[in-house]
């Protein structure tokens, strides 16, 4: 029932929007979304793009752990396993557990990514993460990898301290605070980090909400078309893909009237304040990204494809707020066949 109402509402919302879809994927959707989904978090870096409950549980000793750990090695024969003494088995299991979960101090994360025109909502239905034993959780408004953030620190309207919310269970505190917590991100990417050294568990419910004026977008598919716009605002928006990518521009309208009046799109607009930058960086932070081209002007024709060979490929729309800027960005994963259209190779 709820689902029907939701779809009906989103149909109305989509109907009145100027751009019915921000992105059109080349890939087929893997079936319609289920009304209720339960997911177990097994990997330290778990990427989630479906709504539902995400469940994590770590207990001190699981009786089946040694065998499972040994099975992971693949080459251990049954005979070898039988020959392993009890002590060794335990050591092996502990080592495997450390390898799988990355040791006591390891920070793991539920990396949530939604459609480009959505924001992420995470509700902590339950969490048992003890502060005293070094347990900690954090909601991040964006993604964090190796100390770098998406959206970049300069591209977000909130400062970093406001983008990261840490919490854990303080069992000494009385009365205890409500165990329920509720977070919303500013873009289609959000992260739930956790460090659980001994034992603990949590259940995080993930939902997505449509927004009408997306700015920063993390690319989810390996080939898709995106619309970027400043909606008349003074703001810089970044579209980032976590892979080397071939980028081309469909229709664009960027800059002043005189810039748009030129017969050719200018791919060398570094000196203009309103521009579209195409480039790349080794990590998530686009602040120091290397530039392949800076584009301004207007056209409805499909532009040339260029490949950016960097860990992260980004397209940034910089807007002073004086003009209505918009661009259609076509992005796909680049491979070795795209070397001849490369405009940027990041140092490895
Ligand atoms: C957009 O980026 C440019 C160049 O990095 C910067 O000068 C400008 O202040 C930024 N604008 C906004 C609204 O953040």
Coordinates of C-alpha atoms and ligand atoms in Angstrom, one line a residue:
X1 CA 0.0 0.0 0.0
X2 CA 2.7 2.4 1.1
X3 CA 4.7 1.5 -2.0
X4 CA 1.9 2.3 -4.4
X5 CA 1.4 5.7 -2.7
X6 CA 5.1 6.4 -2.9
X7 CA 5.3 5.5 -6.6
X8 CA 2.2 7.6 -7.3
X9 CA 3.7 10.6 -5.5
X10 CA 7.0 10.2 -7.3
X11 CA 5.2 10.1 -10.6
X12 CA 3.6 13.4 -9.9
X13 CA 6.9 14.9 -8.7
X14 CA 8.6 13.6 -11.9
X15 CA 5.8 14.9 -14.0
X16 CA 6.2 18.5 -12.9
X17 CA 10.0 18.5 -13.0
X18 CA 11.7 20.3 -15.8
X19 CA 14.0 17.4 -16.4
X20 CA 12.1 14.2 -15.8
X21 CA 15.2 12.2 -15.3
X22 CA 18.6 13.5 -14.3
X23 CA 20.2 10.3 -15.5
X24 CA 19.4 7.7 -18.0
X25 CA 21.2 4.5 -17.4
X26 CA 22.4 2.3 -20.2
X27 CA 22.1 -0.7 -18.0
X28 CA 18.9 -2.5 -17.2
X29 CA 17.7 -2.3 -13.7
X30 CA 18.1 -5.5 -11.7
X31 CA 14.4 -5.9 -11.1
X32 CA 11.9 -3.7 -9.3
X33 CA 12.8 -2.6 -5.7
X34 CA 11.4 -4.8 -3.0
X35 CA 9.3 -3.1 -0.4
X36 CA 11.4 -4.6 2.4
X37 CA 14.9 -5.9 2.2
X38 CA 17.4 -7.3 4.7
X39 CA 21.1 -7.3 4.0
X40 CA 23.9 -8.8 6.0
X41 CA 27.1 -6.8 6.0
X42 CA 30.0 -9.2 5.4
X43 CA 32.8 -7.1 3.9
X44 CA 34.7 -4.3 5.6
X45 CA 33.9 -2.1 2.6
X46 CA 30.3 -2.8 1.8
X47 CA 28.7 -0.8 -1.0
X48 CA 25.0 -0.5 -0.8
X49 CA 22.6 0.8 -3.4
X50 CA 19.4 -0.8 -2.3
X51 CA 17.0 0.4 0.4
X52 CA 16.4 -1.8 3.4
X53 CA 17.9 -3.0 6.7
X54 CA 21.7 -3.5 6.8
X55 CA 22.7 -5.8 9.6
X56 CA 26.1 -6.2 11.2
X57 CA 27.0 -8.5 14.0
X58 CA 30.4 -9.4 15.5
X59 CA 30.6 -11.9 18.3
X60 CA 33.7 -12.9 20.2
X61 CA 33.9 -16.5 19.3
X62 CA 31.9 -18.2 16.6
X63 CA 32.2 -22.0 16.8
X64 CA 32.3 -22.5 13.1
X65 CA 34.9 -19.8 12.5
X66 CA 38.1 -22.0 12.4
X67 CA 36.7 -24.3 9.6
X68 CA 35.3 -21.4 7.7
X69 CA 38.6 -19.5 8.0
X70 CA 40.6 -22.5 6.7
X71 CA 38.1 -23.1 3.9
X72 CA 38.8 -19.6 2.7
X73 CA 42.3 -20.6 1.8
X74 CA 41.0 -23.0 -0.8
X75 CA 44.1 -25.1 -1.0
X76 CA 43.9 -26.6 2.4
X77 CA 42.9 -30.2 2.0
X78 CA 40.7 -32.0 4.5
X79 CA 43.7 -34.1 5.5
X80 CA 45.8 -31.0 6.3
X81 CA 43.0 -29.6 8.3
X82 CA 42.6 -32.7 10.3
X83 CA 46.4 -32.6 11.0
X84 CA 46.3 -29.1 12.3
X85 CA 46.5 -29.2 16.1
X86 CA 43.9 -27.4 18.2
X87 CA 46.3 -24.5 19.1
X88 CA 47.3 -24.0 15.5
X89 CA 43.7 -24.1 14.4
X90 CA 42.9 -21.3 16.8
X91 CA 45.9 -19.2 15.7
X92 CA 45.0 -19.7 12.1
X93 CA 41.4 -18.8 12.8
X94 CA 42.4 -15.7 14.7
X95 CA 44.7 -14.7 11.9
X96 CA 42.1 -15.3 9.3
X97 CA 39.6 -13.3 11.3
X98 CA 42.1 -10.4 11.5
X99 CA 42.7 -10.6 7.8
X100 CA 39.0 -10.7 7.1
X101 CA 38.0 -8.0 9.5
X102 CA 41.2 -6.1 9.5
X103 CA 42.1 -6.2 13.2
X104 CA 40.8 -4.4 16.2
X105 CA 41.5 -0.9 15.1
X106 CA 40.2 -1.2 11.6
X107 CA 37.5 1.2 10.5
X108 CA 34.9 -0.4 8.2
X109 CA 32.1 1.2 6.3
X110 CA 28.7 0.8 4.7
X111 CA 29.1 2.9 1.6
X112 CA 25.7 3.9 0.4
X113 CA 25.1 5.2 -3.1
X114 CA 21.7 6.1 -4.7
X115 CA 20.4 7.4 -8.0
X116 CA 21.9 10.8 -8.9
X117 CA 18.8 12.8 -7.9
X118 CA 18.4 11.3 -4.4
X119 CA 19.7 11.8 -1.0
X120 CA 20.4 9.0 1.5
X121 CA 18.6 8.6 4.8
X122 CA 20.0 6.3 7.4
X123 CA 18.1 5.3 10.5
X124 CA 19.9 3.4 13.2
X125 CA 17.2 1.0 14.3
X126 CA 19.6 -0.6 16.8
X127 CA 23.3 -0.3 17.7
X128 CA 25.3 -2.0 20.4
X129 CA 28.8 -0.5 20.0
X130 CA 30.5 0.1 23.3
X131 CA 32.5 3.3 23.7
X132 CA 34.6 1.8 26.6
X133 CA 36.0 -1.1 24.5
X134 CA 37.0 1.3 21.7
X135 CA 33.9 0.9 19.6
X136 CA 32.8 3.8 17.6
X137 CA 30.4 4.6 14.8
X138 CA 30.1 7.6 12.5
X139 CA 27.7 8.9 9.9
X140 CA 29.5 10.8 7.1
X141 CA 27.7 13.2 4.8
X142 CA 29.5 11.9 1.7
X143 CA 32.1 9.2 1.1
X144 CA 35.5 9.0 2.8
X145 CA 38.4 7.0 1.4
X146 CA 42.0 7.2 2.6
X147 CA 41.2 10.5 4.4
X148 CA 39.8 12.1 1.3
X149 CA 36.1 13.1 1.0
X150 CA 33.5 13.2 -1.7
X151 CA 32.1 15.9 -2.1
X152 CA 35.5 17.7 -1.7
X153 CA 35.8 19.9 1.4
X154 CA 35.5 23.0 -0.7
X155 CA 32.5 21.8 -2.7
X156 CA 30.2 21.1 0.3
X157 CA 28.1 23.7 2.0
X158 CA 28.8 22.2 5.4
X159 CA 32.2 22.2 7.1
X160 CA 33.7 18.7 7.8
X161 CA 32.9 18.8 11.5
X162 CA 29.3 19.1 10.6
X163 CA 29.5 16.4 8.0
X164 CA 30.8 13.7 10.4
X165 CA 28.7 12.6 13.4
X166 CA 30.3 10.1 15.8
X167 CA 28.4 8.0 18.3
X168 CA 28.6 4.9 20.5
X169 CA 26.9 3.4 23.5
X170 CA 28.0 4.8 26.8
X171 CA 26.7 2.2 29.2
X172 CA 27.8 4.3 32.3
X173 CA 25.5 7.1 31.3
X174 CA 22.1 7.1 33.0
X175 CA 19.5 7.8 31.8
X176 CA 20.5 6.2 28.6
X177 CA 19.9 8.2 25.5
X178 CA 17.5 6.9 22.9
X179 CA 19.1 4.2 20.8
X180 CA 17.5 5.5 17.6
X181 CA 19.4 7.9 15.4
X182 CA 18.4 9.5 12.1
X183 CA 20.7 11.0 9.5
X184 CA 20.3 12.5 6.0
X185 CA 23.0 13.2 3.5
X186 CA 23.2 16.2 1.1
X187 CA 23.8 14.1 -2.0
X188 CA 23.4 10.6 -3.4
X189 CA 26.4 9.3 -1.3
X190 CA 26.6 8.6 2.4
X191 CA 28.8 6.5 4.6
X192 CA 28.2 4.7 7.9
X193 CA 31.6 4.0 9.5
X194 CA 32.2 1.6 12.3
X195 CA 35.1 0.4 14.4
X196 CA 34.1 -2.6 16.6
X197 CA 37.2 -4.1 18.2
X198 CA 35.6 -6.8 20.4
X199 CA 31.9 -7.5 19.9
X200 CA 29.0 -5.4 18.8
X201 CA 26.1 -5.1 16.3
X202 CA 23.9 -2.7 14.6
X203 CA 20.9 -2.5 12.3
X204 CA 20.9 0.5 9.9
X205 CA 17.9 1.2 7.7
X206 CA 18.7 2.8 4.4
X207 CA 16.2 4.8 2.4
X208 CA 16.5 7.2 -0.6
X209 CA 14.6 10.4 -1.2
X210 CA 14.3 12.2 -4.5
X211 CA 15.5 15.8 -4.7
X212 CA 14.8 18.3 -7.4
X213 CA 18.1 20.2 -7.7
X214 CA 21.0 17.7 -7.3
X215 CA 24.5 19.2 -7.3
X216 CA 27.2 16.8 -6.3
X217 CA 26.8 13.4 -7.7
X218 CA 28.7 10.2 -7.3
X219 CA 28.6 8.0 -10.4
X220 CA 27.0 4.6 -9.7
X221 CA 26.9 3.0 -13.2
X222 CA 29.7 2.2 -15.5
X223 CA 27.9 4.0 -18.4
X224 CA 25.3 6.7 -18.0
X225 CA 24.1 10.2 -19.0
X226 CA 23.9 12.9 -16.4
X227 CA 22.4 16.4 -16.4
X228 CA 24.3 19.0 -14.4
X229 CA 22.9 22.4 -13.6
X230 CA 23.4 25.3 -11.2
X231 CA 19.7 26.1 -11.3
X232 CA 20.7 29.7 -11.3
X233 CA 22.7 29.4 -8.0
X234 CA 26.2 30.4 -7.2
X235 CA 27.6 27.0 -6.6
X236 CA 30.1 24.5 -7.7
X237 CA 28.9 21.0 -8.4
X238 CA 31.1 17.9 -9.0
X239 CA 30.2 14.6 -10.7
X240 CA 32.8 12.0 -9.8
X241 CA 33.3 8.5 -11.1
X242 CA 35.6 6.1 -9.2
X243 CA 37.2 4.8 -12.3
X244 CA 39.1 6.0 -15.4
X245 CA 36.4 7.3 -17.8
X246 CA 35.6 8.5 -21.3
X247 CA 33.7 11.7 -21.1
X248 CA 31.8 13.6 -23.7
X249 CA 29.3 16.5 -23.6
X250 CA 25.9 16.6 -25.1
X251 CA 24.1 19.9 -25.1
X252 CA 25.7 22.6 -23.0
X253 CA 24.9 26.1 -22.0
X254 CA 27.6 27.7 -19.9
X255 CA 28.6 31.3 -19.4
X256 CA 27.5 34.7 -20.5
X257 CA 25.5 35.6 -23.6
X258 CA 28.6 36.6 -25.6
X259 CA 30.3 33.3 -24.7
X260 CA 27.3 31.4 -25.8
X261 CA 27.0 33.4 -29.0
X262 CA 30.3 32.0 -30.4
X263 CA 29.9 29.4 -33.2
X264 CA 32.1 26.9 -31.5
X265 CA 32.2 25.4 -28.0
X266 CA 35.4 26.6 -26.3
X267 CA 37.4 23.8 -24.6
X268 CA 39.9 26.3 -23.2
X269 CA 37.9 28.4 -20.8
X270 CA 40.3 28.4 -17.9
X271 CA 40.0 32.1 -17.6
X272 CA 36.2 32.2 -17.4
X273 CA 34.5 32.0 -14.0
X274 CA 31.6 30.0 -15.3
X275 CA 33.0 26.9 -16.8
X276 CA 32.8 23.1 -16.9
X277 CA 36.1 21.4 -15.9
X278 CA 36.9 17.8 -16.9
X279 CA 39.8 16.2 -15.1
X280 CA 40.9 13.6 -12.6
X281 CA 42.7 12.8 -9.4
X282 CA 44.2 9.9 -7.6
X283 CA 41.8 10.1 -4.7
X284 CA 38.3 11.3 -3.8
X285 CA 39.2 14.9 -3.1
X286 CA 38.8 17.0 -6.3
X287 CA 40.4 20.1 -4.8
X288 CA 43.7 19.4 -6.5
X289 CA 42.4 17.6 -9.5
X290 CA 44.4 17.7 -12.7
X291 CA 42.6 19.4 -15.6
X292 CA 42.0 18.0 -19.0
X293 CA 39.8 20.7 -20.4
X294 CA 37.7 23.7 -19.3
X295 CA 34.5 24.1 -21.4
X296 CA 32.1 27.0 -21.9
X297 CA 29.7 28.1 -24.7
X298 CA 26.6 26.7 -26.0
X299 CA 25.6 23.8 -28.4
X300 CA 23.1 21.1 -28.9
X301 CA 25.6 18.9 -30.7
X302 CA 27.4 16.0 -29.2
X303 CA 31.0 16.9 -28.5
X304 CA 34.2 14.8 -28.9
X305 CA 34.9 12.0 -26.4
X306 CA 38.0 12.3 -24.2
X307 CA 39.4 9.8 -21.8
X308 CA 40.8 10.5 -18.4
X309 CA 43.0 7.8 -16.9
X310 CA 42.9 8.5 -13.2
X311 CA 41.6 6.7 -10.2
X312 CA 38.8 9.2 -10.0
X313 CA 37.3 11.0 -13.0
X314 CA 35.5 14.3 -12.3
X315 CA 33.4 16.8 -14.1
X316 CA 32.9 20.1 -12.2
X317 CA 30.4 22.8 -13.1
X318 CA 31.6 26.1 -11.7
X319 CA 28.9 28.8 -11.5
X320 CA 29.0 32.4 -10.2
X321 CA 25.2 32.5 -10.1
X322 CA 25.0 35.1 -12.8
X323 CA 23.9 32.6 -15.5
X324 CA 21.7 29.5 -15.9
X325 CA 24.4 26.9 -16.6
X326 CA 23.7 23.4 -17.7
X327 CA 25.4 20.5 -19.4
X328 CA 24.6 16.9 -20.4
X329 CA 27.5 14.7 -19.5
X330 CA 28.0 11.3 -21.0
X331 CA 30.4 9.1 -19.1
X332 CA 31.5 5.5 -19.5
X333 CA 34.3 3.4 -18.1
X334 CA 37.5 3.8 -20.2
X335 CA 39.7 0.8 -21.2
X336 CA 42.9 0.3 -23.1
X337 CA 41.1 0.9 -26.4
X338 CA 40.6 4.5 -25.3
X339 CA 44.3 5.4 -25.0
X340 CA 44.3 7.3 -28.3
X341 CA 41.6 9.7 -27.0
X342 CA 43.3 10.2 -23.6
X343 CA 43.6 13.9 -22.6
X344 CA 44.9 13.1 -19.1
X345 CA 47.0 10.4 -17.4
X346 CA 47.4 10.7 -13.7
X347 CA 50.6 9.6 -12.1
X348 CA 50.2 6.2 -10.6
Ligands
LIG1 C1 33.8 27.7 -7.1 O1 35.1 27.4 -7.4 C2 35.9 28.5 -7.7 C3 37.3 28.0 -8.1 O2 37.8 27.0 -7.3 C4 36.0 29.4 -6.5 O3 36.8 30.6 -6.8 C5 34.6 29.9 -6.1 O4 34.7 30.6 -4.9 C6 33.7 28.7 -5.9 N1 32.4 29.1 -5.7 C7 31.6 28.6 -4.7 C8 30.2 29.2 -4.7 O5 32.0 27.9 -3.9

